[in-house]
XYZ file of C-alpha atoms in Angstrom:
515
model
C 121.125 67.513 -135.049
C 121.266 67.216 -131.273
C 118.813 65.302 -129.093
C 118.888 68.385 -126.862
C 117.693 70.876 -129.492
C 114.354 72.413 -130.371
C 114.515 71.310 -133.999
C 114.924 67.690 -132.904
C 112.256 67.769 -130.194
C 109.575 69.740 -132.033
C 110.162 68.865 -135.693
C 112.309 65.825 -136.446
C 111.115 63.516 -133.666
C 107.321 64.056 -134.014
C 107.486 63.665 -137.818
C 109.643 60.527 -137.576
C 107.453 58.876 -134.925
C 104.207 59.752 -136.736
C 105.501 58.472 -140.085
C 106.713 55.239 -138.546
C 103.398 54.323 -136.957
C 101.236 55.534 -139.871
C 103.207 53.418 -142.325
C 103.465 50.549 -139.841
C 99.704 50.025 -139.898
C 99.888 49.049 -143.576
C 103.446 47.948 -144.225
C 106.048 47.060 -141.567
C 108.699 47.050 -144.297
C 107.625 50.539 -145.343
C 107.832 51.703 -141.731
C 111.333 50.214 -141.410
C 112.363 51.962 -144.659
C 110.927 55.253 -143.364
C 112.913 54.963 -140.140
C 116.082 54.121 -142.077
C 115.630 57.149 -144.363
C 114.862 59.358 -141.344
C 118.052 58.080 -139.690
C 120.072 58.960 -142.802
C 118.524 62.431 -142.739
C 119.477 62.718 -139.057
C 123.082 61.809 -139.925
C 123.153 64.091 -142.970
C 122.027 67.036 -140.851
C 125.562 67.130 -139.410
C 127.316 67.077 -142.755
C 125.597 65.688 -145.848
C 129.000 65.225 -147.525
C 129.620 62.143 -145.361
C 126.375 60.396 -146.294
C 128.064 58.611 -149.243
C 130.743 57.353 -146.849
C 128.132 55.916 -144.479
C 126.077 54.397 -147.301
C 129.195 53.000 -148.968
C 130.220 51.346 -145.711
C 126.738 49.858 -145.300
C 126.587 48.506 -148.875
C 130.110 47.084 -148.672
C 129.508 45.269 -145.413
C 126.080 44.029 -146.481
C 127.659 42.498 -149.593
C 130.456 40.909 -147.581
C 127.946 39.482 -145.090
C 125.954 37.955 -147.955
C 129.100 36.154 -149.126
C 130.005 35.034 -145.598
C 126.817 33.032 -145.134
C 127.067 29.262 -144.488
C 127.602 27.063 -147.534
C 129.369 29.664 -149.670
C 132.091 28.262 -151.933
C 134.656 30.886 -151.131
C 137.462 31.292 -148.657
C 135.194 32.630 -145.935
C 137.897 33.302 -143.372
C 140.005 35.218 -145.864
C 136.993 37.312 -146.873
C 136.215 38.036 -143.222
C 139.770 39.199 -142.553
C 139.756 41.360 -145.681
C 136.400 42.926 -144.775
C 137.531 43.681 -141.218
C 140.793 45.131 -142.564
C 138.843 47.364 -144.950
C 136.643 48.637 -142.109
C 139.603 49.278 -139.844
C 141.517 50.881 -142.713
C 138.702 53.357 -143.287
C 138.558 54.130 -139.575
C 142.347 54.445 -139.396
C 142.493 56.921 -142.257
C 139.855 59.279 -140.924
C 140.782 58.961 -137.278
C 144.519 58.305 -137.123
C 146.179 59.470 -140.357
C 146.768 63.002 -139.080
C 148.114 61.705 -135.757
C 150.421 59.246 -137.534
C 151.875 61.906 -139.839
C 152.374 64.369 -136.977
C 154.048 61.700 -134.813
C 156.274 60.610 -137.700
C 157.340 64.194 -138.339
C 158.219 64.627 -134.664
C 160.146 61.352 -134.583
C 162.121 62.195 -137.722
C 162.526 65.845 -136.693
C 161.488 66.696 -140.238
C 158.477 68.767 -141.315
C 155.891 66.747 -143.199
C 152.754 68.004 -144.952
C 149.958 68.132 -142.399
C 146.850 66.083 -143.081
C 143.620 67.923 -142.370
C 141.149 65.042 -142.261
C 137.758 65.849 -140.760
C 136.503 62.995 -138.590
C 133.045 61.824 -139.754
C 130.768 61.796 -136.751
C 129.871 58.356 -135.442
C 132.399 56.495 -137.627
C 133.784 54.523 -134.678
C 130.327 53.301 -133.684
C 129.014 52.278 -137.090
C 132.373 50.634 -137.894
C 132.430 48.531 -134.723
C 128.743 47.644 -135.118
C 129.395 46.290 -138.607
C 132.567 44.431 -137.636
C 130.574 42.649 -134.937
C 127.897 41.815 -137.530
C 130.466 40.356 -139.944
C 132.012 38.168 -137.252
C 128.594 36.995 -136.041
C 127.585 36.189 -139.632
C 130.794 34.227 -140.183
C 130.128 32.251 -137.000
C 126.578 31.493 -138.110
C 124.960 33.447 -135.279
C 123.035 35.871 -137.508
C 121.975 36.272 -141.110
C 120.298 39.240 -142.786
C 118.987 39.049 -146.358
C 116.893 42.233 -146.308
C 118.906 45.319 -147.185
C 116.370 47.725 -145.691
C 116.584 45.978 -142.322
C 120.371 45.943 -142.425
C 120.427 49.639 -143.332
C 118.129 50.358 -140.391
C 120.240 48.222 -138.060
C 123.381 50.256 -138.834
C 121.888 53.745 -139.157
C 119.170 53.592 -136.451
C 119.389 57.180 -135.219
C 119.087 56.662 -131.410
C 122.442 54.848 -131.401
C 124.191 56.014 -134.587
C 126.263 58.906 -133.237
C 127.476 57.752 -129.809
C 126.299 54.208 -129.260
C 125.490 51.817 -127.787
C 127.435 49.374 -129.961
C 124.716 46.976 -131.108
C 124.469 43.312 -132.058
C 122.176 42.324 -134.900
C 120.669 39.489 -132.853
C 119.478 41.849 -130.119
C 117.931 44.394 -132.504
C 116.465 42.949 -135.687
C 114.231 40.312 -134.041
C 112.472 43.274 -132.425
C 111.806 44.877 -135.819
C 110.409 41.530 -136.976
C 107.740 41.777 -134.259
C 104.623 43.398 -135.745
C 103.593 44.692 -132.325
C 106.221 47.430 -132.406
C 104.477 49.012 -135.414
C 101.421 49.763 -133.289
C 101.443 52.988 -131.307
C 101.600 52.114 -127.607
C 100.784 54.485 -124.760
C 102.924 52.295 -122.530
C 105.998 52.693 -124.717
C 105.381 56.434 -125.066
C 105.150 56.749 -121.267
C 108.299 54.719 -120.647
C 110.297 56.246 -123.471
C 109.448 59.861 -122.730
C 110.147 59.408 -119.006
C 113.599 57.922 -119.611
C 114.328 60.506 -122.301
C 113.504 63.500 -120.104
C 115.498 62.107 -117.178
C 118.470 61.866 -119.546
C 117.829 65.330 -120.968
C 117.837 66.768 -117.443
C 121.171 65.095 -116.694
C 122.654 66.665 -119.798
C 121.314 70.235 -119.773
C 120.755 70.837 -116.062
C 123.866 69.164 -114.646
C 126.546 68.300 -117.229
C 126.288 71.570 -119.164
C 126.351 73.614 -115.944
C 129.317 71.893 -114.352
C 131.399 71.728 -117.552
C 132.493 75.398 -117.521
C 134.292 74.825 -114.215
C 136.478 72.141 -115.820
C 137.372 74.003 -119.016
C 139.704 76.693 -117.534
C 141.994 74.106 -115.945
C 142.372 71.958 -119.059
C 142.553 74.871 -121.497
C 145.347 76.604 -119.569
C 146.685 74.553 -116.651
C 149.536 76.996 -115.823
C 150.559 76.076 -112.226
C 147.343 74.895 -110.564
C 147.355 74.606 -106.795
C 145.965 71.500 -105.107
C 142.312 72.530 -104.798
C 142.189 74.201 -108.211
C 143.618 71.100 -109.874
C 141.286 68.698 -108.086
C 138.353 71.064 -108.603
C 138.845 71.117 -112.371
C 139.403 67.364 -112.604
C 136.381 66.520 -110.453
C 134.245 68.963 -112.449
C 135.212 67.153 -115.650
C 134.751 63.750 -113.999
C 131.149 64.565 -113.116
C 130.493 66.459 -116.360
C 131.489 63.398 -118.378
C 129.416 61.139 -116.113
C 126.185 63.102 -116.477
C 126.805 63.883 -120.148
C 127.294 60.239 -121.141
C 124.690 58.921 -118.721
C 122.238 61.494 -120.078
C 122.949 60.507 -123.678
C 122.561 56.808 -122.860
C 119.199 57.445 -121.184
C 118.019 59.605 -124.074
C 118.993 56.952 -126.633
C 117.149 54.231 -124.704
C 114.112 56.480 -124.217
C 113.942 57.494 -127.879
C 114.203 53.889 -129.004
C 111.465 52.861 -126.596
C 109.080 55.296 -128.318
C 109.269 52.894 -131.274
C 108.839 49.881 -129.000
C 112.501 48.886 -129.415
C 114.720 48.134 -126.409
C 118.354 49.155 -126.639
C 120.834 47.394 -124.352
C 121.828 49.096 -121.132
C 125.049 51.073 -121.621
C 125.597 52.877 -118.318
C 124.987 51.597 -114.785
C 126.321 53.875 -112.004
C 130.005 53.150 -112.785
C 131.375 55.492 -110.098
C 129.787 53.270 -107.448
C 132.052 50.426 -108.548
C 134.225 48.788 -105.889
C 136.976 47.784 -108.316
C 138.174 48.693 -111.787
C 136.837 45.504 -113.397
C 133.377 46.363 -112.090
C 133.816 49.888 -113.416
C 134.317 48.550 -116.924
C 131.275 46.330 -116.586
C 129.234 49.448 -115.837
C 130.829 52.195 -117.978
C 130.093 52.103 -121.740
C 128.965 48.538 -121.261
C 128.455 47.684 -124.933
C 131.950 48.877 -125.868
C 133.382 46.799 -123.012
C 131.407 43.835 -124.346
C 132.760 44.394 -127.851
C 136.375 44.645 -126.659
C 135.926 41.495 -124.573
C 134.201 39.390 -127.237
C 136.077 40.516 -130.351
C 139.525 41.382 -129.018
C 140.344 40.091 -125.532
C 138.911 36.575 -125.985
C 140.329 36.078 -129.517
C 143.741 37.126 -128.170
C 143.484 34.234 -125.723
C 141.721 35.902 -122.808
C 142.716 34.282 -119.538
C 143.240 30.838 -121.070
C 146.993 31.094 -121.639
C 148.404 31.666 -118.169
C 148.808 34.799 -116.036
C 151.495 36.519 -118.134
C 149.473 36.268 -121.349
C 146.325 37.287 -119.478
C 147.948 40.503 -118.286
C 149.400 41.139 -121.745
C 145.987 40.582 -123.351
C 144.406 42.976 -120.873
C 146.996 45.624 -121.661
C 146.639 45.225 -125.443
C 142.848 45.376 -125.195
C 142.780 48.508 -123.062
C 145.473 50.333 -125.056
C 143.522 49.696 -128.263
C 140.352 50.708 -126.424
C 142.083 53.949 -125.494
C 143.121 54.594 -129.090
C 139.545 53.880 -130.202
C 138.510 56.943 -128.223
C 140.921 59.231 -130.002
C 144.157 59.662 -131.921
C 146.717 60.933 -129.429
C 149.356 59.823 -126.983
C 147.117 60.927 -124.130
C 144.445 58.397 -125.144
C 147.092 55.695 -125.425
C 148.300 56.503 -121.910
C 144.699 56.537 -120.641
C 144.144 53.051 -122.063
C 147.475 51.817 -120.715
C 146.622 53.109 -117.235
C 143.340 51.214 -117.245
C 145.153 48.124 -118.495
C 147.577 48.451 -115.584
C 144.719 49.041 -113.129
C 142.972 45.878 -114.349
C 146.186 43.856 -114.120
C 146.799 45.081 -110.560
C 143.206 44.256 -109.638
C 143.512 40.738 -111.068
C 146.790 40.174 -109.231
C 145.450 41.525 -105.937
C 142.297 39.394 -106.238
C 144.450 36.288 -106.644
C 146.567 37.181 -103.595
C 143.485 38.040 -101.505
C 141.882 34.684 -102.317
C 145.012 32.757 -101.397
C 145.404 34.653 -98.124
C 141.651 34.452 -97.459
C 141.484 38.129 -96.663
C 138.087 39.364 -95.457
C 135.943 41.167 -98.012
C 132.501 42.700 -98.262
C 132.635 44.753 -95.057
C 130.961 48.149 -95.141
C 134.164 50.041 -94.393
C 136.070 47.964 -96.921
C 133.479 48.662 -99.620
C 133.664 52.410 -98.972
C 137.466 52.398 -99.196
C 137.377 50.266 -102.338
C 134.855 52.582 -104.003
C 136.863 55.705 -103.133
C 140.100 54.113 -104.357
C 138.486 53.071 -107.636
C 136.973 56.512 -108.107
C 140.346 58.177 -107.401
C 142.300 56.164 -109.975
C 139.529 56.734 -112.533
C 139.794 60.504 -111.897
C 143.562 60.393 -112.355
C 143.172 58.570 -115.667
C 140.531 61.086 -116.844
C 143.243 63.762 -116.764
C 144.913 62.144 -119.790
C 141.523 61.553 -121.419
C 140.618 65.260 -121.276
C 143.948 67.081 -121.472
C 144.880 68.444 -124.924
C 148.433 67.096 -124.687
C 150.795 65.176 -122.442
C 152.495 68.275 -121.046
C 149.181 69.690 -119.829
C 148.211 66.350 -118.307
C 151.477 66.073 -116.366
C 151.149 69.675 -115.137
C 147.639 68.982 -113.828
C 148.769 65.766 -112.127
C 151.581 67.677 -110.441
C 149.024 70.177 -109.146
C 146.796 67.336 -107.885
C 149.778 65.977 -105.974
C 150.394 69.356 -104.310
C 153.427 70.201 -106.439
C 152.275 73.796 -106.817
C 151.191 74.201 -103.226
C 147.801 74.757 -101.658
C 146.182 78.139 -102.256
C 142.787 79.584 -101.373
C 141.018 82.583 -102.940
C 141.470 85.770 -100.935
C 137.682 86.122 -100.719
C 137.801 83.337 -98.109
C 140.472 85.050 -95.999
C 138.032 86.981 -93.718
C 136.314 83.725 -92.807
C 139.588 82.014 -91.938
C 141.177 84.685 -89.718
C 141.271 82.470 -86.606
C 143.230 79.753 -88.384
C 145.352 81.832 -90.775
C 148.580 81.472 -88.747
C 148.149 77.701 -88.726
C 147.411 77.662 -92.460
C 150.491 79.793 -93.135
C 152.673 77.369 -91.177
C 151.309 74.580 -93.392
C 152.274 76.460 -96.540
C 148.742 77.544 -97.468
C 148.655 80.823 -99.379
C 145.905 83.068 -100.730
C 145.547 84.349 -104.280
C 143.706 87.353 -105.639
C 140.200 86.906 -107.059
C 138.397 83.697 -107.921
C 136.426 83.416 -104.729
C 133.006 83.229 -106.369
C 134.126 80.788 -109.067
C 135.901 78.665 -106.459
C 132.802 78.379 -104.286
C 130.497 77.779 -107.239
C 132.683 75.030 -108.664
C 132.985 73.151 -105.391
C 129.255 73.572 -104.735
C 128.491 71.963 -108.081
C 131.031 69.212 -107.375
C 129.452 68.490 -103.985
C 125.948 68.390 -105.492
C 127.080 66.091 -108.298
C 128.838 63.779 -105.841
C 125.681 63.468 -103.740
C 123.643 62.596 -106.844
C 126.191 60.075 -108.088
C 126.956 58.241 -104.863
C 123.692 58.409 -102.898
C 120.830 58.660 -105.407
C 119.313 55.882 -107.542
C 120.156 55.748 -111.224
C 117.568 55.881 -114.004
C 116.896 52.137 -114.019
C 116.352 52.171 -110.265
C 114.110 55.240 -110.463
C 111.959 53.588 -113.116
C 111.811 50.426 -111.071
C 110.571 52.251 -107.975
C 108.286 54.986 -109.197
C 107.116 54.473 -112.753
C 103.794 53.944 -114.660
C 101.652 50.856 -114.363
C 102.867 48.128 -116.658
C 105.170 45.174 -116.710
C 108.117 45.208 -119.068
C 111.357 43.333 -119.549
C 114.775 44.874 -119.333
C 117.669 43.065 -120.970
C 120.768 42.719 -118.849
C 122.715 40.916 -121.569
C 124.934 43.972 -122.049
C 126.020 43.684 -118.438
C 127.026 40.091 -119.045
C 124.206 38.690 -116.953
C 122.303 37.196 -119.889
C 118.949 37.242 -118.125
C 115.672 39.094 -118.430
C 114.135 40.681 -115.373
C 110.471 41.633 -115.226
C 110.051 45.059 -113.748
C 106.949 46.910 -112.624
C 106.413 50.579 -113.402
C 103.460 52.284 -111.694
C 101.835 55.435 -113.066
C 100.595 58.225 -110.847
C 99.693 61.910 -111.168
C 102.733 62.754 -109.064
C 105.018 60.878 -111.492
C 103.474 62.662 -114.490
C 103.854 66.033 -112.776
C 107.491 65.318 -111.866
C 108.407 64.314 -115.432
C 106.546 67.326 -116.840
C 108.424 69.668 -114.490
C 111.726 68.039 -115.438
C 110.907 68.362 -119.137
C 109.917 72.020 -118.782
C 113.044 72.922 -116.804
C 115.222 71.133 -119.363
C 113.578 72.766 -122.364
C 113.962 76.200 -120.839
C 117.704 75.492 -120.661
C 118.010 74.624 -124.365
C 118.793 78.136 -125.535
C 122.378 77.066 -126.230
C 122.421 73.309 -126.857
C 125.857 71.750 -126.336
C 127.164 68.651 -128.082
C 127.584 65.430 -126.155
C 131.189 64.741 -125.184
C 131.200 61.260 -126.746
C 130.331 62.698 -130.171
C 134.037 63.408 -130.707
C 134.841 59.694 -130.583
């Protein structure tokens, strides 16, 4: 079931919300159980055959957590390692077994039986969420004795399929607050506003720009400079609005129940360096990799060489988390290298006391960061390494610079100069070329000059005070924000909702569902 579908918007969501608040008036535990069952139904809508896998994972980890509590007369560390290994083993089988067998067959130059393992949707997210819970339980940071609440924590439908990766301590105290079981016009106003902003990002922007990226990655052939960059930039912005839209929709849906999910997306393409990018892109995954992988490996406490090695290991494994393929490994390795270069340059710049923070310098830094992110996205999206390298060659001008012949009449005065520069014209494609670059230009304006959802809500929203957690961004503070209601705001959200719903005739999956 998709957030951007009629069955979700007009059947599942109203029934789930109504049941939650009706039961919540009499029994908060009953309301929590209702929401957990509704979340399991939401997951089973995709493929009911994987419900036993999800429930088995939940029961197993709940039992392990019960044994990991303080004062237990068992080898707690050994149990923790075994439980983590079991979780990772399950993930490895479903996500990487086919890739491993195919790679082994290629290495041995011998045919091996192919494994056709269907990846259960959301397995990466509910696995990482539970690993974090086990570690936090072992460290004495959390404890959960109520199975219904633990089941809800893992399966909570706004985050189950594509995140954010949650911590028990930031979620379950909210479900312990009886106020959330009372229907609140404030929460409905906030939640629906954020949800429809996210829905608009998905169906009005991401789904419209995506078709201009697909031809390049499906059949790269010999793309000329502008065709290669056009396809890559189209995917870059498609992924941005798709994931940003999902993150907004998840936060908005959760807010309908009075529950605040952590921020997971904060204008990452405006980042001035790659470290800032990772503090603003998939923020809860970055937090998980930092807290449960990079820091346990030693972080930056063991000298510069180990720091760079730890960065590389963390990002390579982060790349493999996204998918089983050499292209994802290369994508992670590139980001590891980018982070290492950034750390090294920052050290040199401090020692040389180079000026920083100038307007021109910030613009250059943002463009450079955006460019290297785009280059890395090629490996993230390409179906194989050969396609990725072909596209990169086109981006570097290896296949020349060509323009559609439909533009030739408009360039007559400068055609001799273009010819001397090696610019050629190709038949057809003029309309698609102009449409793609128009969409790219519009997306770039929205990304780099317009406020994001948090900033929009801060400036224009309904009249109430609420707190927004910035813990996911590593700031660890709560900021009180003011949201002011107005007829104009209501009309704008209604228009956005109507336009989005009219575009739902062919709902498309979110890109992060495949991870």
